[in-house]
Amino acid sequence: MSGPREASAGERAHMALALRLAAEGRGRTSPNPMVGAVVFDGERVLGEGFHPRAGEPHAEVFALRAAGERARGASMAVTLEPCCHTGRTGPCTDAVIAAGIRRVVVAAVDPNPLVAGEGLRRLEAAGVEVVSGVMAAEAERLNEAFNRWIVSRRPFVTLKLATSLDGRIAARTGSSRWITGPAARARVHALRAASDGVLVGVGTALADDPQLTARDVPGLWDPPARLVVDSQLRLPATARLLDATLPGPVIVATAVPPGDPRGHALAAAGAELLHVPGDDGRVDLEGLLVALGARADKPITSLLVEGGGVLAGALVARGLVDALILHKAPFLLGADGVAAVGPLGLDAPGDAPRLVVAAVERLGDDVEIVAHRAAGAASREV
Ligand code: AOF
Ligand code: ZN
């Protein structure tokens, strides 16, 4: 006899727990997704698991191990469709079937072309009841970076801006210390820790001499790569970013061809150089994203862009920004302040790339607005 085709309130509660478990892997699973799983019988939780990092077992395996023999005849809530392929680990579908799980409640389908619905079909073919789409929006949001990268091999790009209420990132002198308060700045460090890479334009690197590291973030996470778009290699080898004691690789993207002494100096200081020349003597930003997503040892699936205005404008103009995180501080800097986003050449508001506000939150005295590219306004493919 087959069970209900929809998830019960109790099963949704188990899925909410699975989503919280999945998030324990934040900042460590790349290029894999964050996944959580709960083995349960009615209200009783028999085993919990999450995917801790790429190369280690999947969430389902940890939850099944924790449940042991009690898994036979029980149910599972899992935030991502169980995989049916052999990668660094074996197929989760086989593990679920072998353990005797009777019913699987899934949040999101795995967009990995090696899975993409086949995991659900395998389970059903083995007689397991499957319900999918339970809290799917939350699960998709959690893995927005993985979902983008696994199908396009390009990173999910989040533009983070800290501005005055009138959208200025610095006063007329270029001074930007500080726009936002401690709570917003702490949020930025958490965003960095959750990202594979943190990117700035060379203007910002020269003006602020940032470290781009994630600091004072609790929990375990891998240090993000720190990147500068530096078309003409103006970054000095003495930049703080290149301090050898700081965690995370430094990548300098440039239009200058290999063999230039400025490049040698940066490489000697520990930077990895990426040569991605565009037509106009500048870095080809689409080419940069492709190169980052294809990075052999550690692909960059999520990129946090922290300005400045020139880089932000170039990315927005090319349709390369997937999400925007705007921190607004309660003061005005006026028209002589520095604009957050460079010229876009728009003739009418209706021509602007459309975003959808996903969340608004107060951070101390500041306000955070999270917005996503509107559905259908997909980035231009290269
Ligand atoms: C699951 N549960 O916890 C995760 C899944 O190289 P592997 O073997 O780790 O496989 C990685 C792929 O497996 C990844 O691209 C995604 O499709 C899926 N991740 N699947 O059932 C998990 N992390
Ligand atoms: Zn798996």
Coordinates of C-alpha atoms and ligand atoms in Angstrom, one line a residue:
M1 CA 0.0 0.0 0.0
S2 CA 1.5 3.4 -0.9
G3 CA 1.5 6.2 1.5
P4 CA 0.3 9.8 1.1
R5 CA 1.6 11.7 -1.9
E6 CA 2.1 14.8 0.1
A7 CA 4.3 15.5 3.0
S8 CA 2.5 15.7 6.4
A9 CA 3.1 18.6 8.9
G10 CA 5.4 16.2 10.8
E11 CA 7.4 15.4 7.7
R12 CA 7.8 19.1 7.0
A13 CA 9.2 19.6 10.5
H14 CA 11.7 16.8 9.8
M15 CA 12.6 18.6 6.6
A16 CA 13.1 21.9 8.5
L17 CA 15.5 20.0 10.7
A18 CA 17.3 18.5 7.7
L19 CA 17.7 22.0 6.3
R20 CA 19.3 23.2 9.5
L21 CA 21.6 20.2 9.4
A22 CA 22.5 21.0 5.8
A23 CA 23.6 24.5 6.8
E24 CA 26.2 23.0 9.2
G25 CA 28.3 22.4 6.1
R26 CA 28.2 26.0 5.0
G27 CA 31.5 27.2 3.7
R28 CA 33.0 23.7 3.5
T29 CA 31.2 21.6 0.9
S30 CA 32.2 23.3 -2.3
P31 CA 32.0 22.3 -5.1
N32 CA 29.4 20.0 -3.6
P33 CA 26.0 21.2 -2.3
M34 CA 25.0 21.5 1.4
V35 CA 22.7 18.6 2.2
G36 CA 21.0 17.4 5.4
A37 CA 19.1 14.2 6.1
V38 CA 16.9 12.9 8.9
V39 CA 15.8 9.2 9.3
F40 CA 12.6 9.2 11.3
D41 CA 9.6 7.1 12.3
G42 CA 6.6 9.2 12.9
E43 CA 7.7 12.0 15.2
R44 CA 10.8 10.1 16.4
V45 CA 14.2 11.1 14.9
L46 CA 16.3 7.9 14.5
G47 CA 19.3 9.5 12.8
E48 CA 20.7 12.8 11.6
G49 CA 23.4 13.6 9.1
F50 CA 24.8 16.3 6.8
H51 CA 27.4 16.5 4.1
P52 CA 30.5 17.9 5.8
R53 CA 32.8 18.4 2.8
A54 CA 33.5 17.3 -0.7
G55 CA 35.1 13.8 -0.7
E56 CA 33.4 12.8 2.5
P57 CA 30.2 10.7 2.7
H58 CA 26.9 12.2 1.8
A59 CA 24.3 13.3 4.3
E60 CA 22.1 10.2 3.8
V61 CA 25.0 7.9 4.7
F62 CA 25.6 9.7 8.0
A63 CA 21.9 9.7 8.9
L64 CA 21.6 5.9 8.0
R65 CA 24.7 5.1 10.0
A66 CA 23.2 6.9 13.0
A67 CA 19.9 5.1 12.7
G68 CA 21.5 1.7 12.2
E69 CA 19.0 -1.2 12.1
R70 CA 16.2 1.1 13.1
A71 CA 16.2 2.5 9.6
R72 CA 14.4 -0.6 8.3
G73 CA 10.8 0.4 7.5
A74 CA 11.5 4.0 8.5
S75 CA 11.3 7.2 6.5
M76 CA 13.9 9.7 5.5
A77 CA 13.7 13.5 4.9
V78 CA 16.6 14.8 2.7
T79 CA 17.1 18.3 1.4
L80 CA 18.5 17.1 -2.0
E81 CA 17.5 14.3 -4.2
P82 CA 19.7 11.3 -3.3
C83 CA 22.4 10.8 -5.9
C84 CA 22.4 7.7 -8.1
H85 CA 25.9 8.0 -9.5
T86 CA 29.3 6.9 -8.3
G87 CA 31.5 10.0 -7.7
R88 CA 34.0 10.3 -4.9
T89 CA 31.4 8.2 -3.0
G90 CA 28.9 5.6 -3.9
P91 CA 25.2 6.2 -4.9
C92 CA 23.0 7.2 -2.0
T93 CA 20.0 5.6 -3.7
D94 CA 21.6 2.2 -3.1
A95 CA 22.4 3.0 0.5
V96 CA 18.8 4.1 1.1
I97 CA 17.3 1.0 -0.6
A98 CA 19.8 -1.4 1.2
A99 CA 18.9 0.1 4.6
G100 CA 15.2 -0.7 4.0
I101 CA 13.9 2.9 4.0
R102 CA 10.2 2.8 3.0
R103 CA 9.5 6.5 2.3
V104 CA 11.7 9.3 1.2
V105 CA 10.7 13.0 1.4
V106 CA 12.9 15.2 -0.8
A107 CA 13.1 19.0 -0.9
A108 CA 14.9 19.9 -4.2
V109 CA 15.8 17.8 -7.3
D110 CA 19.6 17.6 -7.8
P111 CA 20.3 19.7 -11.0
N112 CA 23.6 17.7 -11.5
P113 CA 23.0 16.2 -15.0
L114 CA 24.3 12.9 -13.6
V115 CA 21.3 12.8 -11.2
A116 CA 18.5 15.3 -12.4
G117 CA 15.5 13.2 -11.4
E118 CA 17.1 9.8 -12.0
G119 CA 17.7 9.4 -8.2
L120 CA 14.0 9.7 -7.5
R121 CA 13.1 7.3 -10.3
R122 CA 15.6 4.7 -9.0
L123 CA 14.0 4.9 -5.5
E124 CA 10.5 4.5 -6.9
A125 CA 11.6 1.6 -9.1
A126 CA 12.8 -0.2 -6.0
G127 CA 9.4 0.3 -4.4
V128 CA 10.3 3.3 -2.1
E129 CA 7.6 5.9 -1.8
V130 CA 8.9 9.3 -2.9
V131 CA 7.5 12.7 -2.3
S132 CA 9.6 15.7 -3.6
G133 CA 9.3 19.5 -3.6
V134 CA 8.9 19.7 0.1
M135 CA 10.3 23.1 1.2
A136 CA 12.0 23.2 -2.2
A137 CA 12.3 27.0 -2.2
E138 CA 14.4 27.0 1.0
A139 CA 16.6 24.1 -0.3
E140 CA 17.2 25.8 -3.6
R141 CA 18.1 29.1 -1.9
L142 CA 20.6 27.2 0.3
N143 CA 22.4 25.8 -2.8
E144 CA 22.0 28.6 -5.2
A145 CA 25.8 28.5 -5.9
F146 CA 26.0 24.8 -6.4
N147 CA 22.8 24.9 -8.6
R148 CA 24.4 27.5 -10.9
W149 CA 27.9 26.0 -11.0
I150 CA 26.8 22.3 -11.6
V151 CA 25.0 23.2 -14.8
S152 CA 27.0 26.2 -16.2
R153 CA 30.4 25.7 -14.5
R154 CA 30.3 29.4 -13.6
P155 CA 30.2 30.8 -10.1
F156 CA 27.1 32.4 -8.6
V157 CA 27.9 36.1 -8.3
T158 CA 26.7 38.1 -5.3
L159 CA 27.4 41.8 -5.3
K160 CA 27.7 43.3 -1.8
L161 CA 27.5 47.0 -1.4
A162 CA 27.8 49.1 1.7
T163 CA 26.3 52.5 1.0
S164 CA 24.8 55.7 2.5
L165 CA 21.0 56.0 2.1
D166 CA 21.6 57.8 -1.1
G167 CA 23.7 55.0 -2.6
R168 CA 27.2 56.4 -2.1
I169 CA 30.1 54.1 -1.1
A170 CA 32.5 56.8 -0.1
A171 CA 32.7 60.6 0.6
R172 CA 34.0 62.9 -2.1
T173 CA 37.6 62.3 -0.9
G174 CA 37.2 58.6 -1.5
S175 CA 37.1 57.9 2.3
S176 CA 34.9 55.0 3.1
R177 CA 35.8 54.2 6.7
W178 CA 33.3 53.5 7.9
I179 CA 30.0 53.4 6.1
T180 CA 28.2 50.6 8.0
G181 CA 28.4 49.6 11.6
P182 CA 29.8 46.5 13.4
A183 CA 26.7 44.3 12.9
A184 CA 26.7 44.8 9.1
R185 CA 30.5 44.4 9.0
A186 CA 30.2 41.1 10.9
R187 CA 27.6 40.0 8.4
V188 CA 30.1 40.6 5.6
H189 CA 32.7 38.4 7.3
A190 CA 30.1 35.6 7.5
L191 CA 29.3 36.1 3.8
R192 CA 33.0 35.9 3.0
A193 CA 33.4 32.7 5.0
A194 CA 30.4 31.1 3.1
S195 CA 31.9 32.1 -0.3
D196 CA 34.6 30.3 -2.3
G197 CA 36.0 33.6 -3.4
V198 CA 35.9 37.3 -2.5
L199 CA 36.6 39.8 -5.4
V200 CA 37.4 43.5 -5.6
G201 CA 38.5 45.8 -8.4
V202 CA 42.1 47.1 -8.3
G203 CA 40.8 50.7 -7.4
T204 CA 39.4 49.4 -4.2
A205 CA 42.5 47.3 -3.5
L206 CA 44.7 50.4 -3.9
A207 CA 42.4 52.7 -2.0
D208 CA 41.6 50.5 1.0
D209 CA 44.5 48.0 1.0
P210 CA 42.0 45.3 2.2
Q211 CA 42.9 41.8 3.5
L212 CA 39.7 40.3 2.2
T213 CA 39.9 37.5 4.8
A214 CA 36.9 36.3 6.9
R215 CA 37.5 37.2 10.5
D216 CA 35.7 36.4 13.8
V217 CA 33.2 33.9 12.1
P218 CA 32.3 31.0 14.4
G219 CA 32.2 27.4 13.2
L220 CA 34.4 25.6 10.6
W221 CA 34.8 26.9 7.1
D222 CA 37.5 27.0 4.4
P223 CA 39.1 30.3 3.9
P224 CA 37.9 31.9 0.7
A225 CA 40.2 32.8 -2.2
R226 CA 40.9 36.5 -2.4
L227 CA 40.7 38.0 -5.9
V228 CA 41.5 41.3 -7.6
V229 CA 40.5 42.3 -11.1
D230 CA 43.6 44.3 -12.1
S231 CA 43.7 44.7 -15.9
Q232 CA 47.0 46.6 -16.0
L233 CA 48.7 45.0 -12.9
R234 CA 48.7 48.1 -10.7
L235 CA 48.6 46.1 -7.5
P236 CA 51.9 46.4 -5.7
A237 CA 53.6 43.2 -4.4
T238 CA 53.6 45.0 -1.0
A239 CA 49.7 45.0 -0.8
R240 CA 48.4 43.6 2.5
L241 CA 46.4 41.1 0.6
L242 CA 49.7 39.3 -0.2
D243 CA 50.9 39.0 3.4
A244 CA 51.9 35.4 3.5
T245 CA 50.5 34.8 6.9
L246 CA 46.9 35.5 5.7
P247 CA 44.7 32.4 4.9
G248 CA 43.3 31.8 1.4
P249 CA 44.9 32.0 -2.0
V250 CA 45.3 35.3 -3.8
I251 CA 44.2 35.4 -7.5
V252 CA 45.0 38.4 -9.7
A253 CA 43.0 38.5 -12.9
T254 CA 44.7 40.6 -15.6
A255 CA 44.7 41.6 -19.2
V256 CA 48.5 41.8 -19.2
P257 CA 50.0 38.8 -21.0
P258 CA 52.2 36.3 -19.2
G259 CA 55.9 37.2 -19.0
D260 CA 55.5 40.8 -17.7
P261 CA 57.8 41.7 -14.8
R262 CA 54.9 43.1 -12.8
G263 CA 53.3 39.7 -13.1
H264 CA 56.5 38.0 -11.9
A265 CA 56.7 40.3 -8.9
L266 CA 53.1 39.5 -7.9
A267 CA 53.7 35.7 -8.5
A268 CA 56.8 35.9 -6.4
A269 CA 54.8 37.5 -3.6
G270 CA 52.4 34.4 -3.8
A271 CA 49.7 35.5 -6.2
E272 CA 48.2 33.2 -8.8
L273 CA 47.8 35.1 -12.0
L274 CA 44.9 34.6 -14.4
H275 CA 45.3 36.0 -17.8
V276 CA 41.9 36.8 -19.2
P277 CA 42.3 39.7 -21.7
G278 CA 39.2 41.3 -23.2
D279 CA 39.0 43.3 -26.4
D280 CA 39.5 46.7 -24.7
G281 CA 42.7 46.2 -22.7
R282 CA 40.5 45.2 -19.7
V283 CA 39.9 41.9 -18.1
D284 CA 37.2 39.8 -19.9
L285 CA 34.7 39.4 -16.9
E286 CA 32.8 36.5 -18.5
G287 CA 36.1 34.8 -19.3
L288 CA 37.1 35.3 -15.7
L289 CA 34.0 33.6 -14.4
V290 CA 34.5 30.7 -16.7
A291 CA 38.2 30.4 -15.6
L292 CA 37.2 30.5 -11.9
G293 CA 34.5 27.8 -12.4
A294 CA 37.0 25.6 -14.2
R295 CA 39.8 26.0 -11.7
A296 CA 41.2 22.5 -11.5
D297 CA 42.1 22.0 -7.8
K298 CA 39.4 24.1 -6.3
P299 CA 36.7 25.5 -8.6
I300 CA 35.1 28.8 -7.4
T301 CA 31.3 28.2 -7.3
S302 CA 30.3 31.3 -5.4
L303 CA 31.9 34.7 -5.7
L304 CA 31.2 37.6 -3.4
V305 CA 32.0 40.9 -5.1
E306 CA 32.8 43.8 -2.7
G307 CA 33.2 46.7 -5.2
G308 CA 34.2 49.2 -6.1
G309 CA 31.8 51.1 -8.3
V310 CA 33.7 50.5 -11.6
L311 CA 33.7 46.7 -11.2
A312 CA 30.1 46.7 -9.9
G313 CA 29.0 48.7 -12.9
A314 CA 30.9 46.4 -15.4
L315 CA 29.4 43.3 -13.9
V316 CA 25.8 44.7 -13.7
A317 CA 26.1 46.1 -17.3
R318 CA 27.0 42.6 -18.5
G319 CA 24.2 40.9 -16.7
L320 CA 26.7 38.9 -14.5
V321 CA 25.2 39.7 -11.1
D322 CA 22.9 37.0 -9.7
A323 CA 22.2 38.5 -6.3
L324 CA 22.7 41.8 -4.5
I325 CA 23.3 42.4 -0.8
L326 CA 22.9 46.0 0.0
H327 CA 23.9 47.4 3.4
K328 CA 22.5 50.9 3.9
A329 CA 23.7 53.2 6.6
P330 CA 21.5 56.0 7.9
F331 CA 23.1 59.1 6.5
L332 CA 23.5 60.9 3.2
L333 CA 26.8 61.6 1.3
G334 CA 25.4 63.7 -1.5
A335 CA 26.1 63.8 -5.2
D336 CA 29.8 64.5 -4.7
G337 CA 30.1 61.2 -2.9
V338 CA 31.3 58.1 -4.9
A339 CA 28.5 56.2 -6.6
A340 CA 28.1 52.5 -5.7
V341 CA 27.6 51.3 -9.3
G342 CA 29.4 52.9 -12.3
P343 CA 27.5 54.2 -15.3
L344 CA 25.0 51.8 -16.9
G345 CA 23.9 53.9 -19.8
L346 CA 20.2 53.4 -19.2
D347 CA 17.6 55.7 -20.8
A348 CA 14.6 54.7 -18.7
P349 CA 14.0 52.9 -15.4
G350 CA 12.2 50.2 -17.4
D351 CA 15.5 49.4 -19.1
A352 CA 17.2 48.5 -15.8
P353 CA 17.9 44.8 -15.0
R354 CA 15.1 43.8 -12.7
L355 CA 15.6 42.4 -9.2
V356 CA 13.3 40.8 -6.7
V357 CA 13.7 41.7 -3.0
A358 CA 14.0 38.5 -1.1
A359 CA 14.7 39.8 2.5
V360 CA 15.0 43.1 4.4
E361 CA 16.7 43.0 7.8
R362 CA 17.9 45.6 10.4
L363 CA 21.6 45.1 11.3
G364 CA 22.2 47.5 14.2
D365 CA 21.6 51.0 12.8
D366 CA 21.9 49.7 9.2
V367 CA 19.5 47.9 6.9
E368 CA 20.3 44.9 4.8
I369 CA 18.4 44.3 1.6
V370 CA 18.9 41.0 -0.2
A371 CA 17.7 41.0 -3.8
H372 CA 17.9 38.4 -6.6
R373 CA 17.9 38.6 -10.3
A374 CA 14.3 38.4 -11.5
A375 CA 13.3 35.0 -13.0
G376 CA 13.7 35.0 -16.7
A377 CA 16.4 37.7 -16.6
A378 CA 19.1 35.0 -17.0
S379 CA 22.7 36.1 -17.4
R380 CA 24.0 36.3 -20.9
E381 CA 25.8 33.2 -21.8
V382 CA 29.3 33.4 -23.2
Ligands
AOF1 C1 23.4 13.4 -2.1 N1 23.7 13.7 -0.8 O1 25.0 14.8 0.7 C2 25.4 15.3 -1.5 C3 25.1 15.0 -2.9 O2 31.8 13.5 -5.6 P1 30.7 13.0 -4.8 O3 30.5 11.5 -4.7 O4 30.7 13.6 -3.4 O5 29.4 13.5 -5.5 C4 29.1 14.8 -5.6 C5 27.7 15.0 -6.3 O6 26.7 14.3 -5.5 C6 27.3 16.5 -6.3 O7 27.6 17.1 -7.5 C7 25.8 16.3 -6.2 O8 25.2 16.0 -7.4 C8 25.6 15.2 -5.2 N2 25.7 15.6 -3.9 N3 24.1 14.1 -3.1 O9 22.6 12.6 -2.4 C9 24.7 14.6 -0.5 N4 26.4 16.1 -1.2
ZN2 ZN 24.7 10.9 -2.5

